[in-house]
mmCIF file of N, CA and C in Angstrom:
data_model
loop_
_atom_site.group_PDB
_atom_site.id
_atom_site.type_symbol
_atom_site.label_atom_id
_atom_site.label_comp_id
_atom_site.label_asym_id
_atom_site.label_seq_id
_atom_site.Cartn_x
_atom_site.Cartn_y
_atom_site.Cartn_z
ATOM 1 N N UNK A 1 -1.802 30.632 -19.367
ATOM 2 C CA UNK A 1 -1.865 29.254 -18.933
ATOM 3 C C UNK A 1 -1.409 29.169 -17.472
ATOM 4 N N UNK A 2 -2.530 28.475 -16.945
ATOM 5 C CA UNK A 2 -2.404 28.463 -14.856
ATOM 6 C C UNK A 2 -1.019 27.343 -15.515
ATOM 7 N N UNK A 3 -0.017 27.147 -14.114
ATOM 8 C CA UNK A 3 1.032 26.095 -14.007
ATOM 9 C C UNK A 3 -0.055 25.173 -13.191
ATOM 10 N N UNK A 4 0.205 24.141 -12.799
ATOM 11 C CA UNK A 4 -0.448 23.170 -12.468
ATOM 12 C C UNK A 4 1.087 22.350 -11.591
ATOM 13 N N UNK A 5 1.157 22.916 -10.397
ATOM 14 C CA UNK A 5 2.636 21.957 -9.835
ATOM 15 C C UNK A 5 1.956 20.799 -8.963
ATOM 16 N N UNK A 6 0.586 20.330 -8.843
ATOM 17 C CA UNK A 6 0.365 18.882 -9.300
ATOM 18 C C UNK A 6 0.562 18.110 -10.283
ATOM 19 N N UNK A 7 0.345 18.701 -11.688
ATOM 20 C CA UNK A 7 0.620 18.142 -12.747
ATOM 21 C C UNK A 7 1.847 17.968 -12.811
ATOM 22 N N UNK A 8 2.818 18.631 -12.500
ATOM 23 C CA UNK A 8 4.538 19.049 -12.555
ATOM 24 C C UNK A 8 4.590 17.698 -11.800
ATOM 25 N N UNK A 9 4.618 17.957 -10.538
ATOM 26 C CA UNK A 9 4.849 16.354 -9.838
ATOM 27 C C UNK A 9 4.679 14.999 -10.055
ATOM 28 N N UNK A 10 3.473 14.978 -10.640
ATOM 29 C CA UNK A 10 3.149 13.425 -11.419
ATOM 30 C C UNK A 10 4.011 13.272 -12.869
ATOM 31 N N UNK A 11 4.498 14.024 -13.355
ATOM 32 C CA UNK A 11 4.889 14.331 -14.426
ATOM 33 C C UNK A 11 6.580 13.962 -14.056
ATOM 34 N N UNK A 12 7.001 14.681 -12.807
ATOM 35 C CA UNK A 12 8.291 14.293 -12.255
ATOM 36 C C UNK A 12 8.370 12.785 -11.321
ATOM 37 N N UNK A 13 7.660 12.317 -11.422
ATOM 38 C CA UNK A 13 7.400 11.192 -10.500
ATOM 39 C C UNK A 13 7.107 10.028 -11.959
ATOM 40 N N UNK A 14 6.749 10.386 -12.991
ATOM 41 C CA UNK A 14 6.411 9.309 -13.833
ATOM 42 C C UNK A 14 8.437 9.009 -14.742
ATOM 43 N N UNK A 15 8.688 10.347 -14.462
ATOM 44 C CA UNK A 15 9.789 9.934 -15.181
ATOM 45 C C UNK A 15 10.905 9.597 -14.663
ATOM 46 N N UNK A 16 10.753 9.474 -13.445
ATOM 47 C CA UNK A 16 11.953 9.133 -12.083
ATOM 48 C C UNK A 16 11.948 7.376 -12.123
ATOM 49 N N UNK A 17 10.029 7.374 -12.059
ATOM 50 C CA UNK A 17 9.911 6.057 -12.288
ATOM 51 C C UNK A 17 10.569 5.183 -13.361
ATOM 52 N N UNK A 18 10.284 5.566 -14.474
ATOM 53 C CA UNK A 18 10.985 5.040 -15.920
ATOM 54 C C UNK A 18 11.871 4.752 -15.592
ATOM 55 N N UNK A 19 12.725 5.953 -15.100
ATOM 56 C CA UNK A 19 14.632 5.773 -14.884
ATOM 57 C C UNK A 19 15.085 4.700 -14.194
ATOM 58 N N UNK A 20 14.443 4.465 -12.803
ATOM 59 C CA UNK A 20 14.556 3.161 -12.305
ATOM 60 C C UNK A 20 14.802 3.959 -11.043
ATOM 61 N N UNK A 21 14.653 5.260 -10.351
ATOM 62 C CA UNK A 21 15.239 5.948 -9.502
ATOM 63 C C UNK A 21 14.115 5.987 -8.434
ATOM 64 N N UNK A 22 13.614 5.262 -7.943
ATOM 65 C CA UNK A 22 12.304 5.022 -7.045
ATOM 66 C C UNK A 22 12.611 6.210 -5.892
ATOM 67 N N UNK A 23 13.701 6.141 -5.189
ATOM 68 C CA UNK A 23 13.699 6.561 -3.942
ATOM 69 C C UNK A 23 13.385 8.493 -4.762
ATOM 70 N N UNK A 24 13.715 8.852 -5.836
ATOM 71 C CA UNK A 24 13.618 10.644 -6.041
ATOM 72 C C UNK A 24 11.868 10.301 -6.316
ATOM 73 N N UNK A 25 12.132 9.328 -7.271
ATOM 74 C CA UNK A 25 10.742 9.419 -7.193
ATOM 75 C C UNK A 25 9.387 9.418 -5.790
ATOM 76 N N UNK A 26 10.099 8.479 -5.180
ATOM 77 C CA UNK A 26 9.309 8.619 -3.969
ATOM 78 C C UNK A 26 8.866 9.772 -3.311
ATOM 79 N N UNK A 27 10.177 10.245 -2.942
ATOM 80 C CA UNK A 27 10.392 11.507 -2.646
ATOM 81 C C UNK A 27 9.893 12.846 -3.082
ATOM 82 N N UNK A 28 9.562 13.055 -4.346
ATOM 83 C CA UNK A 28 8.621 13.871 -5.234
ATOM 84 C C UNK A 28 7.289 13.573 -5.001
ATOM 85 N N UNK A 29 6.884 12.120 -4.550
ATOM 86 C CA UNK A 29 5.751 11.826 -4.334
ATOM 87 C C UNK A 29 5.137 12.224 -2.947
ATOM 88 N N UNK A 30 6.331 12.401 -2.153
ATOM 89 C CA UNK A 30 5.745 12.646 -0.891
ATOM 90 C C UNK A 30 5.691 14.380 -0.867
ATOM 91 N N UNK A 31 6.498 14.899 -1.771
ATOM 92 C CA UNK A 31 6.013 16.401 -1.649
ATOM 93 C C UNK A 31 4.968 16.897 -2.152
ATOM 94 N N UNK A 32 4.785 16.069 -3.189
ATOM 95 C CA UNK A 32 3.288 16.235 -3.864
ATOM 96 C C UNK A 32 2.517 16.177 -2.365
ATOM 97 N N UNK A 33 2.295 15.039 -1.835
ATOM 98 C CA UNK A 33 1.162 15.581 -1.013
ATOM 99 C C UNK A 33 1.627 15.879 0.274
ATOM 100 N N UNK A 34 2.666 16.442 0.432
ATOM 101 C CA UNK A 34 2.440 17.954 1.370
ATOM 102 C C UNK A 34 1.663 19.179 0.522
ATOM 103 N N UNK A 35 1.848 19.360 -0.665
ATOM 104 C CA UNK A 35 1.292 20.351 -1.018
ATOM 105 C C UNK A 35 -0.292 20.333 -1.411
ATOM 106 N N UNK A 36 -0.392 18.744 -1.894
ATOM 107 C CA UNK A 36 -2.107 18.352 -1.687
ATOM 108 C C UNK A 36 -2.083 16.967 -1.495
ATOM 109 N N UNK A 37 -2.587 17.119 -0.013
ATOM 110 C CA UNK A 37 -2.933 15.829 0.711
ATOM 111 C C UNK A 37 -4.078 15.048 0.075
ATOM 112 N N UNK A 38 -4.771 15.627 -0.216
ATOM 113 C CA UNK A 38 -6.127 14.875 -1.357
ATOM 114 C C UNK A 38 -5.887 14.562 -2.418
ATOM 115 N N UNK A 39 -4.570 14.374 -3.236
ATOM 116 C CA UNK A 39 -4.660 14.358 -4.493
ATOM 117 C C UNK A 39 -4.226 12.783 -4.469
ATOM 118 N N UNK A 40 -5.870 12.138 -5.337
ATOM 119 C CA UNK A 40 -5.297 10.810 -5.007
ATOM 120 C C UNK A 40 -4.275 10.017 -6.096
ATOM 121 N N UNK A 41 -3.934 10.473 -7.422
ATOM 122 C CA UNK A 41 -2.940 10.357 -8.125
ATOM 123 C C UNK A 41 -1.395 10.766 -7.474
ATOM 124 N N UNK A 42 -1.532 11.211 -6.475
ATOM 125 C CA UNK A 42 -0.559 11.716 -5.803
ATOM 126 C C UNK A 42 -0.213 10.159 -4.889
ATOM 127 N N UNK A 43 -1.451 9.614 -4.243
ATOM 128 C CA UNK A 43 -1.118 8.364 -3.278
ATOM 129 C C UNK A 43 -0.852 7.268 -3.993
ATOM 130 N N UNK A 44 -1.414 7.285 -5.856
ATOM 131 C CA UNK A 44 -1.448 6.149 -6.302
ATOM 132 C C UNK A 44 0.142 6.306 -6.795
ATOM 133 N N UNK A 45 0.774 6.929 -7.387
ATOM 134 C CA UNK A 45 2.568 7.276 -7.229
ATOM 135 C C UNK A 45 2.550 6.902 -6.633
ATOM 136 N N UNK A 46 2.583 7.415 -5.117
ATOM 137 C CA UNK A 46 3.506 6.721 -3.584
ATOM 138 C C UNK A 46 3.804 5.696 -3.881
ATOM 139 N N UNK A 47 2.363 4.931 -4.260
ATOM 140 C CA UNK A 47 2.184 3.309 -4.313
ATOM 141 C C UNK A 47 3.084 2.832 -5.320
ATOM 142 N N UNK A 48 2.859 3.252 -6.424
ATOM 143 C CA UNK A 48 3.845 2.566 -7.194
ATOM 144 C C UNK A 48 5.252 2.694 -6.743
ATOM 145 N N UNK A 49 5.931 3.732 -6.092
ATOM 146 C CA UNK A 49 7.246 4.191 -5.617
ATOM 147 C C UNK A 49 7.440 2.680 -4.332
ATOM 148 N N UNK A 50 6.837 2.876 -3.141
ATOM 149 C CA UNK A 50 6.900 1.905 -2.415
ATOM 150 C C UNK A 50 6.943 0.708 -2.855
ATOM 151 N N UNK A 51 6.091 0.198 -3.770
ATOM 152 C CA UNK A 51 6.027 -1.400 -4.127
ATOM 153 C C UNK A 51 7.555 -1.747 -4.694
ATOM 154 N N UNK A 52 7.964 -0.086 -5.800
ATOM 155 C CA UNK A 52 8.816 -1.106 -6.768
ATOM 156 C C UNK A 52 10.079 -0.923 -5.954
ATOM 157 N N UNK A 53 10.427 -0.504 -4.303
ATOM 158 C CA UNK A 53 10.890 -0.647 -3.083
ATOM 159 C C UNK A 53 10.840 -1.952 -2.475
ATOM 160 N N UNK A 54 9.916 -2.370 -2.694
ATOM 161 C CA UNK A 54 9.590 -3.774 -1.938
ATOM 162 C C UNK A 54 8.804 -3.679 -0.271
ATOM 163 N N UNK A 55 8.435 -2.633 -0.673
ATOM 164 C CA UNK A 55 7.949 -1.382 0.669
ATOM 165 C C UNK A 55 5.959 -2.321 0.358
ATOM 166 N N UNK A 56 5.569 -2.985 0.285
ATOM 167 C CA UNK A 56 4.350 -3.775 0.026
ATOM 168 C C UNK A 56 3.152 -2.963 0.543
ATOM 169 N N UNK A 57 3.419 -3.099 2.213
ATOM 170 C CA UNK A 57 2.342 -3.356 3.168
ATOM 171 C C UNK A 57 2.334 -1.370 3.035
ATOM 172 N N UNK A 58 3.140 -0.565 2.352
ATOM 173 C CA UNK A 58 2.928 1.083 2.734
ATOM 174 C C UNK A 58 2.419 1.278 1.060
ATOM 175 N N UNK A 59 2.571 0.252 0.347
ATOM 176 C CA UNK A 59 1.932 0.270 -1.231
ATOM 177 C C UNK A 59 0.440 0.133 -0.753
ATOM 178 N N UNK A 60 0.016 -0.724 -0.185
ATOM 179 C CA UNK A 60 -1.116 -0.908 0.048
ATOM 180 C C UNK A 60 -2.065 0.134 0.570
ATOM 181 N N UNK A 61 -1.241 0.325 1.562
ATOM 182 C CA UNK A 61 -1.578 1.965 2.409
ATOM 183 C C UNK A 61 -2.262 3.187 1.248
ATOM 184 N N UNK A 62 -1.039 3.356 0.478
ATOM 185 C CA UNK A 62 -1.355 4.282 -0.408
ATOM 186 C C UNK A 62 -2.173 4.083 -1.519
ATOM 187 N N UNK A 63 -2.441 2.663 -2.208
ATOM 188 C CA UNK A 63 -3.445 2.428 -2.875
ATOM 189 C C UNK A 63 -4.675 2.599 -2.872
ATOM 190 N N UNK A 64 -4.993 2.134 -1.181
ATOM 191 C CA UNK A 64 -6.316 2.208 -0.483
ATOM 192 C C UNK A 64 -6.499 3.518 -0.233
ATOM 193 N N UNK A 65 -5.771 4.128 -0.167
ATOM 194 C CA UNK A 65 -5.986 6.153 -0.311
ATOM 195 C C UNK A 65 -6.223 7.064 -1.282
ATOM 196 N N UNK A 66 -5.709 6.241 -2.218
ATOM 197 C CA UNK A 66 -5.876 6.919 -3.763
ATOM 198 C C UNK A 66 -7.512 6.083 -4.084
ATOM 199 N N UNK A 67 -7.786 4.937 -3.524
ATOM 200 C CA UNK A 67 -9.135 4.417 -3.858
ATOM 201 C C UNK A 67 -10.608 5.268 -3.007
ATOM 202 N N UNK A 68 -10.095 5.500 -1.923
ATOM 203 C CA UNK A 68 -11.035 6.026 -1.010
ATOM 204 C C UNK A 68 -11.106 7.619 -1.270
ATOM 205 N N UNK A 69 -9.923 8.429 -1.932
ATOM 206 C CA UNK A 69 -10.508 9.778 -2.724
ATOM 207 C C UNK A 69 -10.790 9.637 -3.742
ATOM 208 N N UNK A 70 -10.856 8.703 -4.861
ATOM 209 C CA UNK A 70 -11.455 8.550 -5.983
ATOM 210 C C UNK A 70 -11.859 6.853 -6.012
ATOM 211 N N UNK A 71 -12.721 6.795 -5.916
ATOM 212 C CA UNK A 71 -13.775 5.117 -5.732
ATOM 213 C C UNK A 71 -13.415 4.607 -7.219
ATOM 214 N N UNK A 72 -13.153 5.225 -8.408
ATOM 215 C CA UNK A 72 -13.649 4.736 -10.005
ATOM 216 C C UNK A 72 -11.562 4.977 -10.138
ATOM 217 N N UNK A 73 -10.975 4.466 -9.247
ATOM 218 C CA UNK A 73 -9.719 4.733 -9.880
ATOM 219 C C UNK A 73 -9.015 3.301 -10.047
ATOM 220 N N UNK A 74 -9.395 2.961 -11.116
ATOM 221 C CA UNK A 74 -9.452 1.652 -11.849
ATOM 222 C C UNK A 74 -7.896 1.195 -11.582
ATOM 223 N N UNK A 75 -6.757 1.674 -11.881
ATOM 224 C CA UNK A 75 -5.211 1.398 -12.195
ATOM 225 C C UNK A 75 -4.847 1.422 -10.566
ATOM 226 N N UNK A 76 -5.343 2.184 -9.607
ATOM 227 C CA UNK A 76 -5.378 1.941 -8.025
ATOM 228 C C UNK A 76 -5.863 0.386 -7.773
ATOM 229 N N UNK A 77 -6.805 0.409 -8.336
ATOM 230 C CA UNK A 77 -7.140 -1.013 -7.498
ATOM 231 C C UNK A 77 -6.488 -2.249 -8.639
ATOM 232 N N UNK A 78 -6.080 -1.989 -9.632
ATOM 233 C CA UNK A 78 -5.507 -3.220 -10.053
ATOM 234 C C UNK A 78 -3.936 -3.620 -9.679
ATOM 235 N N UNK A 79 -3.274 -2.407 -9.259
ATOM 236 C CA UNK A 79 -2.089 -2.343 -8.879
ATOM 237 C C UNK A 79 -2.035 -2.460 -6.895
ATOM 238 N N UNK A 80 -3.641 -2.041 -6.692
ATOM 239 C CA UNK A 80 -3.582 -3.218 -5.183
ATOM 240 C C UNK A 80 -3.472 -4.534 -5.255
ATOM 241 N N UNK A 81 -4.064 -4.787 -5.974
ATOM 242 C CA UNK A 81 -4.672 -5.968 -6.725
ATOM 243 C C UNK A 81 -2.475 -7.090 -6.744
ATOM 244 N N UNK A 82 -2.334 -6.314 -7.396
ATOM 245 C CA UNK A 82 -0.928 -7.321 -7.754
ATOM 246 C C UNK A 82 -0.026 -7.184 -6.411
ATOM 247 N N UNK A 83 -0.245 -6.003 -5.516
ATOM 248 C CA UNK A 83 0.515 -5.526 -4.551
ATOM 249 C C UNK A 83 0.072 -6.989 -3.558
ATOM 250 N N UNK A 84 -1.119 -7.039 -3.276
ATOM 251 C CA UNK A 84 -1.785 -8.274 -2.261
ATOM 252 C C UNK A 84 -1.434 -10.021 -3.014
ATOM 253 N N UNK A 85 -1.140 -9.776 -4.192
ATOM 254 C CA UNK A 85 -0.538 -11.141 -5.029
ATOM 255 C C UNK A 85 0.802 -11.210 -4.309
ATOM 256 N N UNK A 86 1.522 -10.189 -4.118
ATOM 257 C CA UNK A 86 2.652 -10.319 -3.720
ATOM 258 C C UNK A 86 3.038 -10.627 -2.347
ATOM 259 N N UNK A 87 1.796 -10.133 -1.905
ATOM 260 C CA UNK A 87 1.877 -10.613 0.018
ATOM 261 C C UNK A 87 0.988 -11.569 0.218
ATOM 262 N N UNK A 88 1.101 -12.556 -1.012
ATOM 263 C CA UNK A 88 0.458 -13.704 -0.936
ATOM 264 C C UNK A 88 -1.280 -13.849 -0.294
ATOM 265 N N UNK A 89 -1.733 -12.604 -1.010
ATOM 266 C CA UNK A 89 -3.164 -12.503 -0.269
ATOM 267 C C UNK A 89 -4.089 -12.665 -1.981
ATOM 268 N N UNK A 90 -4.210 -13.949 -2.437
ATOM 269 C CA UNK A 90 -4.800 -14.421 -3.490
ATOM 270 C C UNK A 90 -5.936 -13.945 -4.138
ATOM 271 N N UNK A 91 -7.000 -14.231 -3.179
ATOM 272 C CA UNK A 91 -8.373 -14.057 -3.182
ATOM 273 C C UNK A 91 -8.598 -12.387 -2.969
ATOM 274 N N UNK A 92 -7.946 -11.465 -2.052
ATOM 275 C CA UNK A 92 -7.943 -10.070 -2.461
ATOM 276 C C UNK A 92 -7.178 -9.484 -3.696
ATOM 277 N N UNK A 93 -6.154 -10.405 -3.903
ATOM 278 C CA UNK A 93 -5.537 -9.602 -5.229
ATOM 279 C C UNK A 93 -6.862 -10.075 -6.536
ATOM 280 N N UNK A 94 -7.933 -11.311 -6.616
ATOM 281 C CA UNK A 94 -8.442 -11.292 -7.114
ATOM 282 C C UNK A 94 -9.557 -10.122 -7.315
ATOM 283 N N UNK A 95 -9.585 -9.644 -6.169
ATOM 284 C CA UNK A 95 -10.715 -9.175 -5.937
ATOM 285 C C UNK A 95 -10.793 -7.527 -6.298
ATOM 286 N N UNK A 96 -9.805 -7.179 -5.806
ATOM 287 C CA UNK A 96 -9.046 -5.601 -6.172
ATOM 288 C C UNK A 96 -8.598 -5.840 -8.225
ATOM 289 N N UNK A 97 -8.317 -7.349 -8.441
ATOM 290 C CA UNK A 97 -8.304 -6.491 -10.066
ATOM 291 C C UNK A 97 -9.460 -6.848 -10.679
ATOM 292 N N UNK A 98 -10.434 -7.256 -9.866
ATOM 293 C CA UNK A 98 -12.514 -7.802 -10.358
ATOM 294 C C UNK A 98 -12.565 -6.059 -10.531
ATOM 295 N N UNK A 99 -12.934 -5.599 -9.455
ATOM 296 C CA UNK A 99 -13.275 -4.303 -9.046
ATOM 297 C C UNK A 99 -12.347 -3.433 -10.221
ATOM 298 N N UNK A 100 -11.200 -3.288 -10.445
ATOM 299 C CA UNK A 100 -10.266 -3.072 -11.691
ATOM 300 C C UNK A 100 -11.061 -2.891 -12.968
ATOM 301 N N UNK A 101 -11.245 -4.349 -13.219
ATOM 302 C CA UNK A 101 -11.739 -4.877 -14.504
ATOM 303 C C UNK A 101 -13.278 -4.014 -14.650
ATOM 304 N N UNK A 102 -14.319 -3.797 -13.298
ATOM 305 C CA UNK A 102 -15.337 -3.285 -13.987
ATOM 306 C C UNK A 102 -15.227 -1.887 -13.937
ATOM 307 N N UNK A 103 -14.192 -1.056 -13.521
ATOM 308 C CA UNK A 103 -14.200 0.194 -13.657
ATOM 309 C C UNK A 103 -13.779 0.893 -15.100
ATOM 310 N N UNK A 104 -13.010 -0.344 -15.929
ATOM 311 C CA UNK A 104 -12.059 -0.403 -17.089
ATOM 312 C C UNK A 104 -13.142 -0.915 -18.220
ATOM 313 N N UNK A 105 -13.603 -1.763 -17.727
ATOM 314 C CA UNK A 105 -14.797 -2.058 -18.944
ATOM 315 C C UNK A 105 -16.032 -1.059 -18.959
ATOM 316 N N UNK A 106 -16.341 -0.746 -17.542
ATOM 317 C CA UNK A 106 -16.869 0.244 -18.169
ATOM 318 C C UNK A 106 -17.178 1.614 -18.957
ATOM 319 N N UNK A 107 -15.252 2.164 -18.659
ATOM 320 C CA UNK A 107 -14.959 3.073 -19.723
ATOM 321 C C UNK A 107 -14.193 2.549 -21.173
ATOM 322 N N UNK A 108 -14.996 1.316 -21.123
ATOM 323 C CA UNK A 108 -14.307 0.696 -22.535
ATOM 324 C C UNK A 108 -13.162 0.800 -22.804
ATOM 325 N N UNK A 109 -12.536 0.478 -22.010
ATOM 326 C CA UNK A 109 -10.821 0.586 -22.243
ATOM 327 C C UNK A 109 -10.662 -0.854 -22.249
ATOM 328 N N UNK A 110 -10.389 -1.216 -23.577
ATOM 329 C CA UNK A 110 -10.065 -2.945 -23.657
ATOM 330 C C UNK A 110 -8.902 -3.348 -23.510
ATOM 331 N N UNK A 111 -7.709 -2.993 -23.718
ATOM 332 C CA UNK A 111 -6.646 -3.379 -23.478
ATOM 333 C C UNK A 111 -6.120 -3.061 -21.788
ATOM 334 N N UNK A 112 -7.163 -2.761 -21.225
ATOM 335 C CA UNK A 112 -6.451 -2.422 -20.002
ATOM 336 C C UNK A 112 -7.709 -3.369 -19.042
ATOM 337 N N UNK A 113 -9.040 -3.569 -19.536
ATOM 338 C CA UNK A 113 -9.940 -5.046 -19.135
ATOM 339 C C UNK A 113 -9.741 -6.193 -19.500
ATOM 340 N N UNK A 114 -8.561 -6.247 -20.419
ATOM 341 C CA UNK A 114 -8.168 -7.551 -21.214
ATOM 342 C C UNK A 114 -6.918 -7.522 -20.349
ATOM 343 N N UNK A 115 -6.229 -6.946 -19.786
ATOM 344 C CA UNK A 115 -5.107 -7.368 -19.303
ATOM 345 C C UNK A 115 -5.796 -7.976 -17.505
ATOM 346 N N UNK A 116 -6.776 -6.976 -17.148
ATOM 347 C CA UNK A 116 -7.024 -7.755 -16.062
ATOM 348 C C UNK A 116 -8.193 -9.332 -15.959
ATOM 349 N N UNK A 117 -8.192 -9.053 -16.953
ATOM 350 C CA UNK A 117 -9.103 -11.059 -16.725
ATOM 351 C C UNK A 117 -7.667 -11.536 -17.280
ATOM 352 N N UNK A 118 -6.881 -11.393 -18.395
ATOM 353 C CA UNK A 118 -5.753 -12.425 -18.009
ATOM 354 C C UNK A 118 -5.052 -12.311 -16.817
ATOM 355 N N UNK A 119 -4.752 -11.277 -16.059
ATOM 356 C CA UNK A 119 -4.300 -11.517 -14.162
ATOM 357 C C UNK A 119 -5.138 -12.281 -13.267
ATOM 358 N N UNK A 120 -6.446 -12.139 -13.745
ATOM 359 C CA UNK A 120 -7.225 -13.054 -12.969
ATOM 360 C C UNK A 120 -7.282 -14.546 -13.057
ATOM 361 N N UNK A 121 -7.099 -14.641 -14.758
ATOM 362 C CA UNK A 121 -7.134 -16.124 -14.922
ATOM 363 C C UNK A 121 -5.684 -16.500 -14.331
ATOM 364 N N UNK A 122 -4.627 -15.839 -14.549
ATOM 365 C CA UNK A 122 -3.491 -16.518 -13.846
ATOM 366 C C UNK A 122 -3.573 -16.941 -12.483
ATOM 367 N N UNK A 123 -4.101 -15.718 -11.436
ATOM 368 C CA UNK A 123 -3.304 -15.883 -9.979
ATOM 369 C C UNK A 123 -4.921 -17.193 -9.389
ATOM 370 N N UNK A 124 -5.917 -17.186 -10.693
ATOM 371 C CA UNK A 124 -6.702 -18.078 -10.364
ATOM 372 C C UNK A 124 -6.294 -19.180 -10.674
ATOM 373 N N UNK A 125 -5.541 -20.103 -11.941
ATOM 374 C CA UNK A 125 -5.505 -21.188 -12.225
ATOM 375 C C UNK A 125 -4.195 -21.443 -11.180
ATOM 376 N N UNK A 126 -2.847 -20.299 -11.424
ATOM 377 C CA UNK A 126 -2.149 -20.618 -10.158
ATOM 378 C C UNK A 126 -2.067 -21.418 -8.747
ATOM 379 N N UNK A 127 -3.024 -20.492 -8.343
ATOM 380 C CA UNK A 127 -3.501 -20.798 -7.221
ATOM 381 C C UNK A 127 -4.447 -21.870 -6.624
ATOM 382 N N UNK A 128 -5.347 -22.204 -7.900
ATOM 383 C CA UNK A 128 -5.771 -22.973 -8.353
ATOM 384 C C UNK A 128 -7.840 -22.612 -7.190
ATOM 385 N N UNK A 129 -7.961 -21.496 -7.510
ATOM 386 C CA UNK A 129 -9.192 -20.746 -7.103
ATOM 387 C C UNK A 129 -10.175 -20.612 -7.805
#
């Protein structure tokens, strides 16, 4: 069995997250991609590390990086999606969890297309869009 120390990293980065320890986690995230700059599960971590920082506008950064090496990375753009809710950018957070929703419905994953039309109906009736 090959080791996989991409896999190791997301693996150490998912459970840093849990803990509540953002900054190791971060930090694991950024060695991940020194060791692969392309790995876009690698940028979509960052992202989650930065946001739950309050780090927004470098969440975004890394979302849009993990989207642009993989176009169909559904949980990237719905978690842009809430990142741009948060910097009060409405109509793109709609739009990043639209794009979400059809990458998710189309691998029939319902509980994860059902969670994004209820985000949509919220930051829409919210907002009132």
């Amino acid at each position: 069995m090959e080791f996989d120390i991409a896999k190791e990293y997301c693996n150490i980065i998912k459970n840093k997250l849990a803990l509540g320890e953002y900054d190791v986690a971060l930090s694991n995230a950024k060695k991940l991609l020194l060791y692969s700059p392309d790995n876009a599960e690698g940028h979509y971590y960052e992202g989650l590390c930065n946001f739950a920082l309050g780090n927004y506008e470098e969440s975004v950064a890394n979302y849009k990086k993990a989207i642009e090496l993989d176009s169909n990375f559904a949980k990237a753009y719905y978690n842009l999606g809430v990142t741009k809710y948060y910097l009060n950018k409405f109509t793109e957070a709609v739009n990043n969890i639209e794009a979400a929703y059809r990458i998710f419905h189309q691998n029939q994953d319902k509980p994860s297309y059902t969670k994004c039309m209820e985000s949509i109906e919220f930051i829409k009736e919210e907002q009132g869009l």
